[in-house]
mmCIF file of C-alpha atoms in Angstrom:
data_model
loop_
_atom_site.group_PDB
_atom_site.id
_atom_site.type_symbol
_atom_site.label_atom_id
_atom_site.label_comp_id
_atom_site.label_asym_id
_atom_site.label_seq_id
_atom_site.Cartn_x
_atom_site.Cartn_y
_atom_site.Cartn_z
ATOM 1 C CA VAL A 1172 -20.729 -0.822 6.811
ATOM 2 C CA GLN A 1173 -21.736 1.986 4.871
ATOM 3 C CA ALA A 1174 -18.794 3.838 2.936
ATOM 4 C CA THR A 1175 -18.744 7.134 1.514
ATOM 5 C CA TRP A 1176 -16.792 7.912 -1.880
ATOM 6 C CA HIS A 1177 -14.971 11.185 -1.628
ATOM 7 C CA GLN A 1178 -13.953 13.195 -4.898
ATOM 8 C CA PRO A 1179 -12.607 16.686 -3.471
ATOM 9 C CA PHE A 1180 -10.125 16.991 -0.639
ATOM 10 C CA SER A 1181 -11.661 20.118 0.611
ATOM 11 C CA SER A 1182 -14.968 18.340 1.306
ATOM 12 C CA CYS A 1183 -13.810 15.565 3.316
ATOM 13 C CA TRP A 1184 -16.052 14.236 5.933
ATOM 14 C CA ARG A 1185 -17.339 10.932 7.006
ATOM 15 C CA PRO A 1186 -20.618 9.336 8.027
ATOM 16 C CA GLY A 1187 -21.303 10.236 11.885
ATOM 17 C CA LEU A 1188 -19.621 13.314 11.979
ATOM 18 C CA ARG A 1189 -21.516 16.435 12.492
ATOM 19 C CA ALA A 1190 -18.511 18.756 11.201
ATOM 20 C CA ARG A 1191 -19.130 20.522 8.042
ATOM 21 C CA PRO A 1192 -16.987 20.397 5.109
ATOM 22 C CA SER A 1193 -13.948 22.581 5.346
ATOM 23 C CA PRO A 1194 -12.825 25.079 2.891
ATOM 24 C CA GLN A 1195 -10.092 24.165 0.475
ATOM 25 C CA GLY A 1196 -6.485 24.922 2.794
ATOM 26 C CA ALA A 1197 -8.139 24.407 6.142
ATOM 27 C CA GLY A 1198 -7.111 20.537 6.746
ATOM 28 C CA ALA A 1199 -5.813 21.578 10.083
ATOM 29 C CA SER A 1200 -9.192 23.159 11.059
ATOM 30 C CA ALA A 1201 -11.102 20.123 9.562
ATOM 31 C CA LEU A 1202 -9.110 17.606 11.736
ATOM 32 C CA GLY A 1203 -9.655 19.591 14.596
ATOM 33 C CA ALA A 1204 -13.351 19.574 14.441
ATOM 34 C CA MET A 1205 -13.331 15.910 13.602
ATOM 35 C CA ALA A 1206 -11.097 15.321 16.821
ATOM 36 C CA ARG A 1207 -13.781 16.882 18.895
ATOM 37 C CA GLU A 1208 -16.660 15.116 17.512
ATOM 38 C CA GLU A 1209 -14.928 11.635 17.893
ATOM 39 C CA MET A 1210 -14.268 11.824 21.751
ATOM 40 C CA ALA A 1211 -15.960 8.905 22.137
ATOM 41 C CA LEU A 1212 -13.101 6.849 20.441
ATOM 42 C CA PRO A 1213 -10.022 6.062 22.469
ATOM 43 C CA LEU A 1214 -7.592 9.098 21.364
ATOM 44 C CA MET A 1215 -5.030 6.556 20.041
ATOM 45 C CA MET A 1216 -7.242 5.263 17.683
ATOM 46 C CA ALA A 1217 -9.502 8.154 16.782
ATOM 47 C CA LEU A 1218 -6.499 10.582 15.628
ATOM 48 C CA PRO A 1219 -4.987 8.112 13.252
ATOM 49 C CA LEU A 1220 -8.202 6.998 11.684
ATOM 50 C CA MET A 1221 -9.010 10.831 11.030
ATOM 51 C CA TYR A 1222 -5.509 11.481 9.657
ATOM 52 C CA TYR A 1223 -5.957 8.416 7.398
ATOM 53 C CA SER A 1224 -9.384 9.832 6.051
ATOM 54 C CA LEU A 1225 -7.987 13.448 5.253
ATOM 55 C CA MET A 1226 -4.715 12.488 3.666
ATOM 56 C CA ARG A 1227 -6.636 9.314 1.434
ATOM 57 C CA CYS A 1228 -9.981 11.154 0.495
ATOM 58 C CA GLY A 1229 -9.027 12.603 -2.924
ATOM 59 C CA ARG A 1230 -9.497 9.195 -4.666
ATOM 60 C CA SER A 1231 -10.060 6.423 -2.013
ATOM 61 C CA LEU A 1232 -12.777 4.617 0.065
ATOM 62 C CA VAL A 1233 -13.151 6.281 3.561
ATOM 63 C CA LEU A 1234 -14.672 4.049 6.096
ATOM 64 C CA PRO A 1235 -16.377 5.412 9.111
ATOM 65 C CA ALA A 1236 -14.331 5.878 12.153
ATOM 66 C CA GLY A 1237 -13.018 2.693 14.121
ATOM 67 C CA ARG A 1238 -14.116 0.281 11.561
ATOM 68 C CA ARG A 1239 -10.676 -0.121 10.075
ATOM 69 C CA GLY A 1240 -9.396 -3.562 11.166
ATOM 70 C CA PHE A 1241 -5.802 -3.819 12.707
ATOM 71 C CA ARG A 1242 -4.597 -5.951 9.949
ATOM 72 C CA GLU A 1243 -6.192 -5.289 6.377
ATOM 73 C CA ILE A 1244 -4.854 -6.030 2.620
ATOM 74 C CA ARG A 1245 -5.794 -2.649 0.823
ATOM 75 C CA ALA A 1246 -5.162 -2.914 -2.793
ATOM 76 C CA ILE A 1247 -6.164 -1.946 -6.331
ATOM 77 C CA TYR A 1248 -8.025 -5.092 -7.522
ATOM 78 C CA ASP A 1249 -10.977 -6.344 -9.298
ATOM 79 C CA ASP A 1250 -12.379 -9.866 -10.110
ATOM 80 C CA GLU A 1251 -9.301 -11.430 -11.539
ATOM 81 C CA THR A 1252 -6.391 -9.297 -10.239
ATOM 82 C CA VAL A 1253 -4.674 -7.705 -7.548
ATOM 83 C CA ARG A 1254 -2.108 -4.899 -7.909
ATOM 84 C CA VAL A 1255 1.387 -4.918 -6.134
ATOM 85 C CA TYR A 1256 4.359 -2.703 -6.552
ATOM 86 C CA GLN A 1257 8.013 -3.159 -6.633
ATOM 87 C CA ALA A 1258 10.839 -0.707 -7.086
ATOM 88 C CA TYR A 1259 13.977 -1.609 -9.516
ATOM 89 C CA ASN A 1260 16.767 0.132 -11.432
ATOM 90 C CA ASP A 1261 16.290 1.301 -14.804
ATOM 91 C CA ALA A 1262 17.688 -1.628 -16.632
ATOM 92 C CA ILE A 1263 15.393 -4.115 -14.732
ATOM 93 C CA ALA A 1264 12.194 -1.866 -15.490
ATOM 94 C CA ASP A 1265 12.957 -1.321 -19.114
ATOM 95 C CA ALA A 1266 13.189 -4.929 -19.753
ATOM 96 C CA ALA A 1267 10.121 -6.285 -17.827
ATOM 97 C CA VAL A 1268 7.745 -3.613 -19.301
ATOM 98 C CA ALA A 1269 9.043 -4.140 -22.637
ATOM 99 C CA GLY A 1270 8.621 -7.916 -22.479
ATOM 100 C CA ASN A 1271 5.528 -7.698 -19.974
ATOM 101 C CA SER A 1272 7.459 -10.250 -17.876
ATOM 102 C CA PHE A 1273 10.637 -10.518 -15.970
ATOM 103 C CA ARG A 1274 11.927 -13.214 -18.108
ATOM 104 C CA ALA A 1275 13.716 -10.586 -20.346
ATOM 105 C CA PRO A 1276 15.487 -9.162 -17.397
ATOM 106 C CA MET A 1277 16.218 -12.632 -16.484
ATOM 107 C CA GLU A 1278 17.812 -13.722 -19.436
ATOM 108 C CA GLN A 1279 19.885 -10.743 -19.838
ATOM 109 C CA CYS A 1280 21.109 -11.279 -16.076
ATOM 110 C CA LEU A 1281 19.879 -8.439 -14.847
ATOM 111 C CA TRP A 1282 16.849 -9.826 -12.546
ATOM 112 C CA SER A 1283 17.723 -13.307 -10.599
ATOM 113 C CA PRO A 1284 15.068 -15.693 -9.799
ATOM 114 C CA THR A 1285 17.233 -16.811 -6.713
ATOM 115 C CA ARG A 1286 17.331 -13.742 -4.720
ATOM 116 C CA MET A 1287 14.595 -12.792 -2.443
ATOM 117 C CA THR A 1288 11.967 -9.613 -3.520
ATOM 118 C CA TRP A 1289 9.235 -8.088 -1.718
ATOM 119 C CA ILE A 1290 5.936 -7.151 -3.371
ATOM 120 C CA LYS A 1291 3.444 -4.680 -1.631
ATOM 121 C CA PRO A 1292 -0.080 -3.523 -2.677
ATOM 122 C CA SER A 1293 0.210 -0.096 -0.886
ATOM 123 C CA ALA A 1294 1.054 2.669 -3.331
ATOM 124 C CA VAL A 1295 2.231 4.821 -0.202
ATOM 125 C CA TRP A 1296 4.092 2.072 1.422
ATOM 126 C CA MET A 1297 5.910 1.467 -1.824
ATOM 127 C CA ALA A 1298 6.782 5.624 -2.368
ATOM 128 C CA TYR A 1299 8.074 5.432 1.140
ATOM 129 C CA ARG A 1300 10.192 2.507 0.564
ATOM 130 C CA CYS A 1301 11.892 3.805 -2.616
ATOM 131 C CA GLY A 1302 11.251 7.779 -1.984
ATOM 132 C CA TRP A 1303 8.985 8.103 -4.768
ATOM 133 C CA THR A 1304 11.880 6.973 -7.030
ATOM 134 C CA THR A 1305 13.798 10.131 -6.672
ATOM 135 C CA LEU A 1306 14.670 10.606 -3.168
ATOM 136 C CA LYS A 1307 16.679 7.155 -2.613
ATOM 137 C CA ASP A 1308 19.151 5.367 -4.681
ATOM 138 C CA LYS A 1309 19.500 4.317 -8.201
ATOM 139 C CA ASN A 1310 18.375 0.660 -7.912
ATOM 140 C CA GLN A 1311 14.796 2.010 -6.827
ATOM 141 C CA ALA A 1312 14.541 4.653 -9.573
ATOM 142 C CA ARG A 1313 11.397 2.759 -10.851
ATOM 143 C CA VAL A 1314 8.442 1.724 -9.843
ATOM 144 C CA LEU A 1315 6.270 -1.324 -11.619
ATOM 145 C CA ALA A 1316 2.798 -2.253 -10.803
ATOM 146 C CA LEU A 1317 2.288 -5.705 -11.239
ATOM 147 C CA ASP A 1318 -1.326 -6.988 -11.810
ATOM 148 C CA VAL A 1319 -1.319 -10.382 -10.326
ATOM 149 C CA SER A 1320 -3.731 -13.324 -10.428
ATOM 150 C CA ARG A 1321 -6.185 -12.962 -7.461
ATOM 151 C CA SER A 1322 -6.661 -16.446 -6.819
ATOM 152 C CA GLY A 1323 -2.990 -17.063 -7.449
ATOM 153 C CA PHE A 1324 -2.375 -14.324 -4.581
ATOM 154 C CA GLU A 1325 -4.547 -15.931 -2.257
ATOM 155 C CA GLN A 1326 -2.980 -19.397 -3.050
ATOM 156 C CA LEU A 1327 0.830 -17.918 -2.331
ATOM 157 C CA LEU A 1328 -0.286 -15.963 0.566
ATOM 158 C CA MET A 1329 -1.989 -19.667 2.017
ATOM 159 C CA GLY A 1330 1.583 -20.661 2.346
ATOM 160 C CA ALA A 1331 3.280 -17.945 3.916
ATOM 161 C CA VAL A 1332 4.919 -17.645 7.551
ATOM 162 C CA LEU A 1333 4.355 -14.306 9.645
ATOM 163 C CA SER A 1334 7.592 -12.592 10.513
ATOM 164 C CA HIS A 1335 6.026 -11.088 13.664
ATOM 165 C CA GLY A 1336 5.980 -13.824 16.633
ATOM 166 C CA SER A 1337 7.820 -16.418 14.684
ATOM 167 C CA LYS A 1338 10.455 -18.236 16.354
ATOM 168 C CA GLU A 1339 14.080 -16.685 15.356
ATOM 169 C CA GLY A 1340 14.951 -18.574 12.209
ATOM 170 C CA LYS A 1341 11.533 -19.912 11.300
ATOM 171 C CA CYS A 1342 11.338 -17.209 8.217
ATOM 172 C CA ARG A 1343 14.894 -18.112 7.308
ATOM 173 C CA ASN A 1344 14.080 -20.512 4.511
ATOM 174 C CA ARG A 1345 10.392 -19.986 4.006
ATOM 175 C CA ALA A 1346 9.361 -19.383 0.179
ATOM 176 C CA VAL A 1347 6.659 -16.786 1.243
ATOM 177 C CA VAL A 1348 7.371 -14.466 4.782
ATOM 178 C CA VAL A 1349 4.462 -11.984 5.364
ATOM 179 C CA GLN A 1350 5.165 -8.764 7.450
ATOM 180 C CA TRP A 1351 2.522 -6.667 9.029
ATOM 181 C CA ASP A 1352 4.078 -2.963 9.111
ATOM 182 C CA PRO A 1353 2.435 0.158 10.193
ATOM 183 C CA GLU A 1354 0.131 1.275 7.364
ATOM 184 C CA ARG A 1355 1.351 4.726 6.012
ATOM 185 C CA VAL A 1356 -0.449 8.054 4.424
ATOM 186 C CA MET A 1357 0.709 10.655 2.513
ATOM 187 C CA ASP A 1358 2.103 13.952 4.670
ATOM 188 C CA PRO A 1359 3.567 17.025 2.932
ATOM 189 C CA ARG A 1360 5.022 17.984 6.574
ATOM 190 C CA ALA A 1361 6.672 14.735 7.470
ATOM 191 C CA PRO A 1362 10.171 15.064 8.317
ATOM 192 C CA PRO A 1363 12.778 14.153 5.173
ATOM 193 C CA ASP A 1364 13.500 10.604 6.360
ATOM 194 C CA GLU A 1365 9.423 9.730 6.244
ATOM 195 C CA VAL A 1366 9.585 10.881 2.765
ATOM 196 C CA PHE A 1367 6.201 12.844 2.739
ATOM 197 C CA THR A 1368 4.640 9.995 4.358
ATOM 198 C CA LYS A 1369 3.464 9.286 7.992
ATOM 199 C CA LYS A 1370 2.607 6.102 9.848
ATOM 200 C CA LEU A 1371 -0.672 5.100 10.827
ATOM 201 C CA VAL A 1372 0.137 3.611 14.475
ATOM 202 C CA ASN A 1373 -3.007 1.529 14.676
ATOM 203 C CA VAL A 1374 -3.296 -0.075 11.273
ATOM 204 C CA ARG A 1375 -1.056 -2.670 9.601
ATOM 205 C CA SER A 1376 -0.367 -2.888 5.944
ATOM 206 C CA ILE A 1377 1.273 -6.306 4.326
ATOM 207 C CA GLN A 1378 4.381 -6.670 2.848
ATOM 208 C CA ILE A 1379 5.142 -9.870 1.281
ATOM 209 C CA GLY A 1380 8.619 -11.661 0.928
ATOM 210 C CA LEU A 1381 9.336 -14.192 -1.842
ATOM 211 C CA ARG A 1382 11.951 -16.360 -2.173
ATOM 212 C CA GLY A 1383 13.118 -19.335 -4.140
ATOM 213 C CA GLU A 1384 10.482 -21.165 -5.947
ATOM 214 C CA SER A 1385 7.669 -18.341 -4.976
ATOM 215 C CA VAL A 1386 9.850 -15.996 -6.731
ATOM 216 C CA GLN A 1387 9.364 -18.252 -10.114
ATOM 217 C CA THR A 1388 5.627 -17.428 -9.738
ATOM 218 C CA LEU A 1389 6.718 -13.905 -10.933
ATOM 219 C CA LEU A 1390 7.822 -15.431 -14.603
ATOM 220 C CA ASN A 1391 4.556 -17.055 -14.711
ATOM 221 C CA PRO A 1392 2.615 -15.353 -17.064
ATOM 222 C CA SER A 1393 -0.693 -16.710 -15.982
ATOM 223 C CA PHE A 1394 0.332 -15.059 -12.443
ATOM 224 C CA VAL A 1395 1.716 -11.754 -13.514
ATOM 225 C CA ARG A 1396 -1.070 -10.754 -15.979
ATOM 226 C CA ARG A 1397 0.295 -7.031 -16.848
ATOM 227 C CA VAL A 1398 3.623 -5.355 -16.024
ATOM 228 C CA THR A 1399 2.980 -1.588 -15.777
ATOM 229 C CA ASP A 1400 5.481 1.430 -15.273
ATOM 230 C CA VAL A 1401 3.893 3.675 -12.869
ATOM 231 C CA THR A 1402 7.215 6.070 -12.116
ATOM 232 C CA PRO A 1403 5.733 9.058 -13.828
ATOM 233 C CA ALA A 1404 2.740 8.717 -11.505
ATOM 234 C CA PHE A 1405 4.807 8.332 -8.293
ATOM 235 C CA ARG A 1406 7.129 11.512 -9.714
ATOM 236 C CA ALA A 1407 3.935 13.580 -10.380
ATOM 237 C CA ALA A 1408 2.419 12.713 -6.960
ATOM 238 C CA VAL A 1409 5.631 13.566 -4.948
ATOM 239 C CA GLY A 1410 5.620 16.756 -6.833
ATOM 240 C CA ALA A 1411 2.137 17.412 -5.791
ATOM 241 C CA LEU A 1412 2.813 16.781 -2.295
ATOM 242 C CA SER A 1413 6.142 18.940 -2.179
ATOM 243 C CA ALA A 1414 4.313 22.060 -3.819
ATOM 244 C CA SER A 1415 3.917 25.322 -2.137
ATOM 245 C CA PRO A 1416 0.858 24.942 -1.189
ATOM 246 C CA PRO A 1417 0.804 20.846 -1.305
ATOM 247 C CA ASP A 1418 -1.850 19.728 -3.170
ATOM 248 C CA LEU A 1419 -3.146 16.302 -1.715
ATOM 249 C CA GLU A 1420 -5.869 15.744 -3.873
ATOM 250 C CA ALA A 1421 -3.882 16.002 -7.186
ATOM 251 C CA ALA A 1422 -1.358 13.698 -5.616
ATOM 252 C CA GLY A 1423 -4.107 11.051 -4.681
ATOM 253 C CA ALA A 1424 -5.718 11.239 -8.234
ATOM 254 C CA LEU A 1425 -2.208 10.907 -9.614
ATOM 255 C CA LEU A 1426 -1.092 7.637 -7.252
ATOM 256 C CA TRP A 1427 -4.632 5.863 -7.199
ATOM 257 C CA PRO A 1428 -6.137 5.343 -10.779
ATOM 258 C CA ARG A 1429 -8.656 3.357 -9.360
ATOM 259 C CA PRO A 1430 -9.359 3.297 -5.524
ATOM 260 C CA GLU A 1431 -7.240 1.507 -3.404
ATOM 261 C CA VAL A 1432 -9.576 -0.543 -1.112
ATOM 262 C CA GLU A 1433 -10.013 -3.429 1.594
ATOM 263 C CA LEU A 1434 -9.547 -6.791 -0.343
ATOM 264 C CA PRO A 1435 -12.127 -9.256 0.752
ATOM 265 C CA VAL A 1436 -10.015 -12.168 2.143
ATOM 266 C CA PRO A 1437 -11.610 -15.875 2.820
ATOM 267 C CA ALA A 1438 -11.911 -16.964 6.205
ATOM 268 C CA ALA A 1439 -9.083 -19.445 5.892
ATOM 269 C CA LEU A 1440 -6.590 -17.193 4.433
ATOM 270 C CA ARG A 1441 -7.756 -14.540 7.438
ATOM 271 C CA ALA A 1442 -6.709 -17.278 9.907
ATOM 272 C CA ALA A 1443 -3.246 -18.052 8.236
ATOM 273 C CA LEU A 1444 -2.519 -14.342 8.062
ATOM 274 C CA GLN A 1445 -4.006 -13.578 11.904
ATOM 275 C CA MET A 1446 -5.944 -10.796 10.178
ATOM 276 C CA ASP A 1447 -8.375 -10.753 12.920
ATOM 277 C CA CYS A 1448 -5.418 -10.030 15.504
ATOM 278 C CA SER A 1449 -6.486 -6.853 17.550
ATOM 279 C CA GLY A 1450 -3.274 -5.387 17.837
ATOM 280 C CA GLU A 1451 0.275 -5.933 19.245
#
């Protein structure tokens, strides 16, 4: 699959499309042109994929239409680490960043290793979950980026149980739970409860729940390599989305310091996570 690197939002296009780059501010026209060009795709598949490309092209890798898998792990990653996100209150965030570990907030009785917690590699999903740190509650007022061991991340997921399709109660006591939720993209026209995001109905994003012994891995410095406060970037990004007119290019550049792209997953892990499922 040949992918195209896009920079300015105003020149978004993808391989195989005859539509020309649209002038800035003509996003709706570009979307209409793309829709006409992709009539060969089923309508329910084509529109979300085109929308995804328009929303993400500022700083992301855009794949040709129809090539996004139903279940993918998309993340900022390198050979050694994968970036995941969590939202916390000010006290926990300050202590964790200062110590580059959750051990400090644990020792201050602010953070509990016995409480279930969730990590997610999608920045937009994190933004939706915490309301960009300003639109929901104070316990989600800060976003931390955790750069975790890539091999450790894969090992953690190998022991996961999937919440979808599992028998009732099967996930209750499992150390790692994986939930595949609809992917989200930035959308400045979204209703208030969607907090500047929109679902992609034909693409799923991974959410990873940690319980018991798996939460302990967040205390291991060989697993959590870096803890970074990315709250200012999230707040600046939503500022760009809420501006008049909205600036999607700026929001993308702020949210993704490096591209968030599909993570290659070993075959055994793909099978364990049922990533080759074609739909639900």
